[in-house]
Structures are given as structure tokens and as C-alpha cells.
Tab-separated table of C-alpha atoms and ligand atoms in Angstrom:
chain	number	residue	atom	x	y	z
A	1	MET	CA	74.787	102.992	90.553
A	2	PRO	CA	73.312	106.162	91.492
A	3	LYS	CA	73.293	108.967	88.794
A	4	GLY	CA	75.044	112.337	89.430
A	5	SER	CA	77.750	111.455	91.919
A	6	PRO	CA	80.993	110.475	89.816
A	7	LEU	CA	82.605	107.248	90.332
A	8	PRO	CA	86.358	107.194	91.263
A	9	LYS	CA	88.639	107.256	88.248
A	10	HIS	CA	91.278	105.645	90.158
A	11	VAL	CA	90.769	102.806	92.821
A	12	ALA	CA	93.525	101.431	94.915
A	13	ILE	CA	93.161	98.124	96.970
A	14	ILE	CA	95.244	96.715	99.944
A	15	MET	CA	94.094	93.054	99.331
A	16	ASP	CA	94.656	91.946	102.898
A	17	GLY	CA	93.278	88.803	104.864
A	18	ASN	CA	94.262	85.733	102.516
A	19	GLY	CA	96.091	84.353	105.599
A	20	ARG	CA	93.204	84.648	108.004
A	21	TRP	CA	90.703	83.273	105.494
A	22	ALA	CA	92.832	80.115	105.176
A	23	LYS	CA	93.432	79.838	108.898
A	24	SER	CA	89.669	80.086	109.674
A	25	ARG	CA	89.153	77.045	107.644
A	26	GLY	CA	92.196	75.147	108.932
A	27	LEU	CA	93.832	75.488	105.506
A	28	PRO	CA	97.532	76.646	104.881
A	29	ARG	CA	98.143	80.160	104.364
A	30	VAL	CA	99.043	79.542	100.658
A	31	MET	CA	95.563	78.301	99.886
A	32	GLY	CA	94.280	81.749	101.103
A	33	HIS	CA	96.439	83.228	98.373
A	34	GLN	CA	95.219	80.804	95.719
A	35	ALA	CA	91.738	81.757	96.943
A	36	GLY	CA	92.596	85.358	96.500
A	37	ILE	CA	93.242	85.182	92.898
A	38	GLN	CA	89.579	84.700	92.228
A	39	SER	CA	88.957	87.952	93.824
A	40	VAL	CA	91.625	89.728	91.634
A	41	ARG	CA	89.909	88.441	88.699
A	42	THR	CA	86.514	89.676	89.791
A	43	ALA	CA	87.743	93.153	90.871
A	44	VAL	CA	89.343	93.533	87.483
A	45	GLU	CA	86.345	92.796	85.665
A	46	THR	CA	83.927	94.755	88.208
A	47	ALA	CA	86.393	97.777	87.645
A	48	ARG	CA	86.307	97.458	83.800
A	49	GLU	CA	82.537	97.215	83.691
A	50	MET	CA	82.140	100.353	85.979
A	51	GLY	CA	84.288	102.312	83.826
A	52	ILE	CA	87.110	102.862	86.310
A	53	GLN	CA	90.294	104.062	84.614
A	54	VAL	CA	92.995	102.768	86.835
A	55	LEU	CA	92.896	99.754	89.550
A	56	THR	CA	95.951	99.635	91.472
A	57	LEU	CA	96.281	96.318	93.594
A	58	TYR	CA	98.867	96.039	96.274
A	59	ALA	CA	100.002	92.815	95.798
A	60	PHE	CA	103.565	92.428	97.347
A	61	SER	CA	105.166	94.978	99.589
A	62	ILE	CA	108.695	95.441	100.382
A	63	GLU	CA	108.117	94.413	103.896
A	64	ASN	CA	106.341	90.960	102.522
A	65	TRP	CA	109.732	89.491	101.779
A	66	LYS	CA	110.095	89.061	105.798
A	67	ARG	CA	107.640	86.128	105.054
A	68	SER	CA	108.687	82.337	104.814
A	69	ARG	CA	110.500	81.294	101.655
A	70	LEU	CA	107.472	79.176	101.080
A	71	GLU	CA	105.084	81.939	101.260
A	72	VAL	CA	107.213	84.198	99.175
A	73	ALA	CA	107.719	81.534	96.491
A	74	THR	CA	103.991	80.724	96.506
A	75	LEU	CA	103.236	84.379	95.906
A	76	MET	CA	105.758	84.633	93.026
A	77	ASN	CA	104.468	81.665	91.487
A	78	LEU	CA	100.826	82.666	91.549
A	79	LEU	CA	101.753	86.063	90.060
A	80	ASP	CA	103.630	84.176	87.111
A	81	GLU	CA	100.442	81.657	86.702
A	82	TYR	CA	98.012	84.766	86.798
A	83	LEU	CA	99.873	86.686	84.017
A	84	SER	CA	99.900	83.496	81.971
A	85	LYS	CA	96.159	82.627	82.635
A	86	GLU	CA	94.856	85.954	82.237
A	87	LEU	CA	96.685	87.388	79.385
A	88	PRO	CA	93.701	86.265	77.027
A	89	THR	CA	91.097	87.952	78.999
A	90	LEU	CA	93.044	91.023	79.690
A	91	LEU	CA	93.423	91.329	75.831
A	92	LYS	CA	89.622	90.738	75.370
A	93	ASN	CA	88.689	93.326	77.920
A	94	GLN	CA	91.289	95.857	76.854
A	95	VAL	CA	92.909	95.933	80.251
A	96	GLY	CA	96.486	97.111	80.131
A	97	LEU	CA	98.744	95.968	82.515
A	98	SER	CA	101.335	98.438	84.548
A	99	VAL	CA	103.473	97.834	87.594
A	100	ILE	CA	104.795	99.952	90.276
A	101	GLY	CA	107.550	99.216	92.849
A	102	ARG	CA	111.180	98.016	92.819
A	103	ILE	CA	110.706	95.714	89.737
A	104	GLU	CA	114.323	95.184	89.405
A	105	GLY	CA	114.183	93.437	92.846
A	106	LEU	CA	111.846	90.836	91.597
A	107	PRO	CA	113.055	87.330	90.065
A	108	ALA	CA	114.334	87.640	86.561
A	109	LYS	CA	111.649	85.380	85.140
A	110	ILE	CA	108.764	87.400	86.649
A	111	GLN	CA	110.408	90.662	85.212
A	112	ARG	CA	110.601	89.162	81.839
A	113	HIS	CA	106.793	87.991	82.036
A	114	LEU	CA	105.589	91.457	83.284
A	115	LYS	CA	107.460	93.156	80.396
A	116	GLU	CA	105.874	90.786	77.939
A	117	VAL	CA	102.414	91.228	79.288
A	118	ILE	CA	103.012	95.014	79.469
A	119	ALA	CA	103.832	95.066	75.719
A	120	LYS	CA	100.918	93.069	74.813
A	121	THR	CA	98.333	94.660	76.645
A	122	ARG	CA	99.031	98.391	76.724
A	123	PRO	CA	98.172	99.221	73.198
A	124	GLY	CA	94.537	100.296	72.926
A	125	ALA	CA	93.902	99.523	76.792
A	126	LYS	CA	90.734	101.223	78.120
A	127	MET	CA	91.584	100.538	81.662
A	128	ILE	CA	95.028	100.199	83.509
A	129	LEU	CA	95.483	97.338	85.976
A	130	ASN	CA	98.452	98.608	88.041
A	131	LEU	CA	100.125	95.984	90.058
A	132	ALA	CA	102.201	97.315	93.258
A	133	LEU	CA	104.871	94.612	93.455
A	134	ASN	CA	107.901	94.903	95.692
A	135	TYR	CA	106.323	98.202	96.504
A	136	GLY	CA	106.990	100.543	99.454
A	137	GLY	CA	105.733	103.884	99.801
A	138	ARG	CA	108.833	105.261	101.413
A	139	ALA	CA	111.165	103.427	99.004
A	140	GLU	CA	109.247	105.312	96.281
A	141	ILE	CA	109.713	108.459	97.784
A	142	LEU	CA	113.181	107.781	98.271
A	143	ASP	CA	113.894	106.968	94.844
A	144	ALA	CA	112.084	109.915	93.534
A	145	VAL	CA	114.235	112.113	95.829
A	146	ARG	CA	117.449	110.495	94.540
A	147	ALA	CA	116.467	110.948	90.815
A	148	ILE	CA	115.381	114.691	91.364
A	149	GLY	CA	118.985	115.148	93.228
A	150	GLU	CA	120.844	113.762	90.248
A	151	GLU	CA	118.933	116.098	87.844
A	152	VAL	CA	119.909	118.862	90.116
A	153	ALA	CA	123.483	117.749	90.528
A	154	GLY	CA	123.494	117.318	86.731
A	155	GLY	CA	122.211	120.839	86.169
A	156	THR	CA	119.175	119.820	84.118
A	157	LEU	CA	116.854	120.727	87.175
A	158	ASN	CA	116.955	123.958	89.297
A	159	ALA	CA	116.355	123.023	93.037
A	160	GLY	CA	114.035	126.094	93.198
A	161	ALA	CA	111.888	124.496	90.413
A	162	ILE	CA	111.091	121.404	92.446
A	163	ASP	CA	107.317	121.460	93.192
A	164	GLU	CA	104.728	118.951	93.898
A	165	THR	CA	104.361	118.339	90.136
A	166	VAL	CA	108.012	117.622	89.751
A	167	ILE	CA	107.873	115.069	92.822
A	168	SER	CA	104.561	113.455	91.316
A	169	ARG	CA	106.399	113.032	87.955
A	170	HIS	CA	109.309	111.102	89.713
A	171	LEU	CA	107.055	108.709	91.513
A	172	TYR	CA	106.497	105.065	89.963
A	173	THR	CA	102.804	106.314	89.490
A	174	ARG	CA	103.995	109.175	87.133
A	175	GLY	CA	101.189	109.889	84.646
A	176	LEU	CA	98.472	108.145	86.631
A	177	PRO	CA	95.929	110.193	88.567
A	178	ASP	CA	95.997	110.103	92.352
A	179	PRO	CA	93.644	107.402	93.681
A	180	ASP	CA	90.092	108.633	94.678
A	181	LEU	CA	89.243	105.493	96.522
A	182	LEU	CA	91.399	103.264	98.699
A	183	ILE	CA	89.748	100.005	100.042
A	184	ARG	CA	91.577	97.669	102.605
A	185	THR	CA	90.099	94.563	103.239
A	186	SER	CA	90.013	92.410	106.366
A	187	GLY	CA	89.458	95.399	108.905
A	188	GLU	CA	93.323	96.570	109.596
A	189	LEU	CA	93.162	100.388	110.375
A	190	ARG	CA	96.591	101.300	108.584
A	191	VAL	CA	98.050	102.035	105.440
A	192	SER	CA	101.136	99.661	105.481
A	193	ASN	CA	103.510	101.943	103.336
A	194	PHE	CA	100.817	102.039	100.366
A	195	LEU	CA	100.886	105.116	98.252
A	196	LEU	CA	101.892	107.533	101.011
A	197	TRP	CA	102.385	110.636	98.625
A	198	GLN	CA	99.330	109.952	96.552
A	199	ILE	CA	96.590	109.263	99.115
A	200	SER	CA	96.799	112.605	100.523
A	201	TYR	CA	93.110	113.212	99.731
A	202	THR	CA	91.901	109.923	99.003
A	203	GLU	CA	88.700	108.512	100.528
A	204	LEU	CA	89.312	105.483	102.540
A	205	TYR	CA	87.108	102.307	102.711
A	206	ILE	CA	87.969	99.802	105.118
A	207	THR	CA	85.640	96.612	105.356
A	208	PRO	CA	85.976	93.466	107.740
A	209	THR	CA	85.581	91.394	104.481
A	210	LEU	CA	88.665	88.918	104.029
A	211	TRP	CA	90.066	89.336	100.665
A	212	PRO	CA	89.027	85.868	99.166
A	213	ASP	CA	85.489	86.866	100.232
A	214	PHE	CA	85.449	90.074	98.490
A	215	LYS	CA	83.270	89.742	95.613
A	216	ARG	CA	81.445	92.062	93.056
A	217	GLU	CA	78.793	93.117	95.482
A	218	HIS	CA	81.385	94.122	97.947
A	219	PHE	CA	83.158	96.186	95.436
A	220	VAL	CA	80.010	97.875	94.382
A	221	ASP	CA	79.091	98.556	97.996
A	222	ALA	CA	82.609	100.497	98.091
A	223	LEU	CA	81.767	102.413	95.047
A	224	LEU	CA	78.240	103.481	96.385
A	225	GLU	CA	79.723	104.603	99.581
A	226	PHE	CA	82.266	106.595	97.692
A	227	GLN	CA	79.423	108.094	95.898
A	228	ARG	CA	77.853	109.279	99.170
A	229	ARG	CA	81.126	110.839	100.313
A	230	GLU	CA	81.583	114.660	100.165
A	231	ARG	CA	84.966	115.475	99.252
A	232	ARG	CA	86.155	118.787	100.385
A	233	PHE	CA	89.824	118.968	99.753
A	234	GLY	CA	90.341	121.499	102.666
A	235	ALA	CA	87.378	123.646	101.517
A	236	GLU	CA	84.357	124.651	103.260
A	237	GLY	CA	81.388	121.973	103.259
A	238	THR	CA	78.334	122.582	101.311
B	1	IPE	C1	97.332	89.506	101.757
B	1	IPE	O1	97.004	88.715	102.777
B	1	IPE	C2	98.206	88.860	100.850
B	1	IPE	C3	99.711	89.808	100.663
B	1	IPE	C4	100.169	90.377	101.602
B	1	IPE	C5	100.522	89.317	99.603
B	1	IPE	P1	97.865	88.298	104.218
B	1	IPE	O2	98.667	87.227	103.586
B	1	IPE	O3	98.549	89.576	104.520
B	1	IPE	O4	96.666	87.896	105.057
B	1	IPE	P2	96.844	88.083	106.527
B	1	IPE	O5	96.759	89.458	106.687
B	1	IPE	O6	97.784	87.290	107.079
B	1	IPE	O7	95.476	87.517	106.861
B	2	IPE	C1	99.641	94.925	103.061
B	2	IPE	O1	99.329	93.561	103.827
B	2	IPE	C2	100.520	94.487	101.713
B	2	IPE	C3	99.801	93.814	100.793
B	2	IPE	C4	98.365	93.489	100.649
B	2	IPE	C5	100.624	93.295	99.617
B	2	IPE	P1	100.125	93.089	104.934
B	2	IPE	O2	99.612	91.911	105.598
B	2	IPE	O3	101.536	92.886	104.462
B	2	IPE	O4	100.142	94.297	105.934
B	2	IPE	P2	100.626	94.436	107.625
B	2	IPE	O5	101.792	93.629	107.829
B	2	IPE	O6	99.360	93.851	107.978
B	2	IPE	O7	100.510	95.790	107.753
B	3	MG	MG1	97.895	90.788	105.977
């Protein structure tokens, strides 16, 4: 890593392209998701090694319920399996699990498993692995607006006191810094309802590499590219 330019504190990844990866090999889509799990492991390990503080992975969107029952079931099973298999590694590497999304809409078994892994891994964690599950950026903003509305109606919050900090504090990502870098694999030039509020000044990195092919060197390339970017936040350039 070149010295001087800071690394991102928070990296978010839209893990896309599992289906295409499988299709290109004549395999069923579910095999692509299975192959993608290894890339998840590698990404977590690399982020931890690089000293990144938060890694947010888009694992299942609210819109992904539109997929076939088999595909949805496979994704839920893979998540369950990942939580069981990874627990020792997460503990060893001091990676704490966190989740964002409408968690109450996930199968009860998954909810229990998530709670258990969060409780076990969060104390003393050096990095947060934040999984976006049943997540939608608009749903997140909607939930925040409702919660804020209730506080105003209940008299605990003044409408005039609502500012950007208040909104941020009511999002699922409360307490986390906004992402500095957003990576999307497999080349689509869209954000697909991911972290709409939080990415206002995030650097975007889109690679044609499909998620199951996204390995350590690809992640490092994205970090190197980030270090070359000049972030201006609306100010004049240097
Ligand atoms: C990403 O891969 C995984 C999830 C959305 C859960 P896709 O399944 O979207 O793969 P493509 O886009 O069809 O190739
Ligand atoms: C985004 O990928 C969601 C996840 C990676 C979980 P999609 O494959 O669902 O997005 P679209 O449909 O191509 O926009
Ligand atoms: Mg896709």
C-alpha cells in the first residue's frame, strides 16, 4: 500500500455476478452463490488485514424476494451455514458481526442465529462485518422517517430540531461512519437501492470481475485506486 494516502475506514460492497459466473460455466445459479461464499471469506480476511474498520456486504436486498423460492432458500441456507462455519474464524480474527435491514422479515431461525453470532463476536471486535440482509435503502429511510415522526408526535423531539445528524441516527447504520468506498462487482452501473443516504460522497469503484472471481488482489486494486482519488466534498480541487 502506498504510504500517505489514507485507506478507507468503511468499505461497502455490492456482491454481484454470482448467477452470471455460474451461467458461464453451465452450472445452476445456486452454484454461483456457493462459490461466492469463498469471496466473502477472502474479503473479510483482507479487510481485517488492511485495518479497515467496517466492511458492509450487500447480501440480500428487499427486492431479492422476487427470485425463485429455490434461489431464496439457497441464499438463506448459505447464510445460516456461513454463520456456523465462520464463527471460530470471526472470533479468532476479532471480527464482530452487525446487520442492517428489516431483520424481522427474515426466517426466525436466521434471526436467532444472527443474534447469537452478534452477541458472541461483538465484545472486543477490531473490525465490524456489517451484513445487509432484507435491506433496501428507501425502506431504511422510510423506517427512519416513521421513527422520527413518532418521536415528534410523542413530544420527545422538536420538528425544528431534525437535522442530518438526527436522520443518520435513525438509520440502520447508526453509529457507523458513512462508506468511503463502494465497490460493485460484475459491471452494472447502478446502486440497486443500497445505502442511498450514506453514499452521498462515497467513492465508487465498479469492476467487471464477477463476485466469485473477486479475490484478494482485486480488493487490493480497489483500495489502491481509492488512494489515488482526490476527495473534494464540494470544495475546490488542489
Ligand atoms: C449476487 O449475484 C448475489 C445476490 C444478489 C444475492 P446475482 O445472483 O445477482 O448474480 P447475477 O447478477 O444474476 O449474475
Ligand atoms: C444487488 O444485486 C443486491 C445484492 C448484491 C444483494 P442485484 O443483482 O439484486 O441487483 P440488480 O437487480 O441487478 O439491480
Ligand atoms: Mg445481480
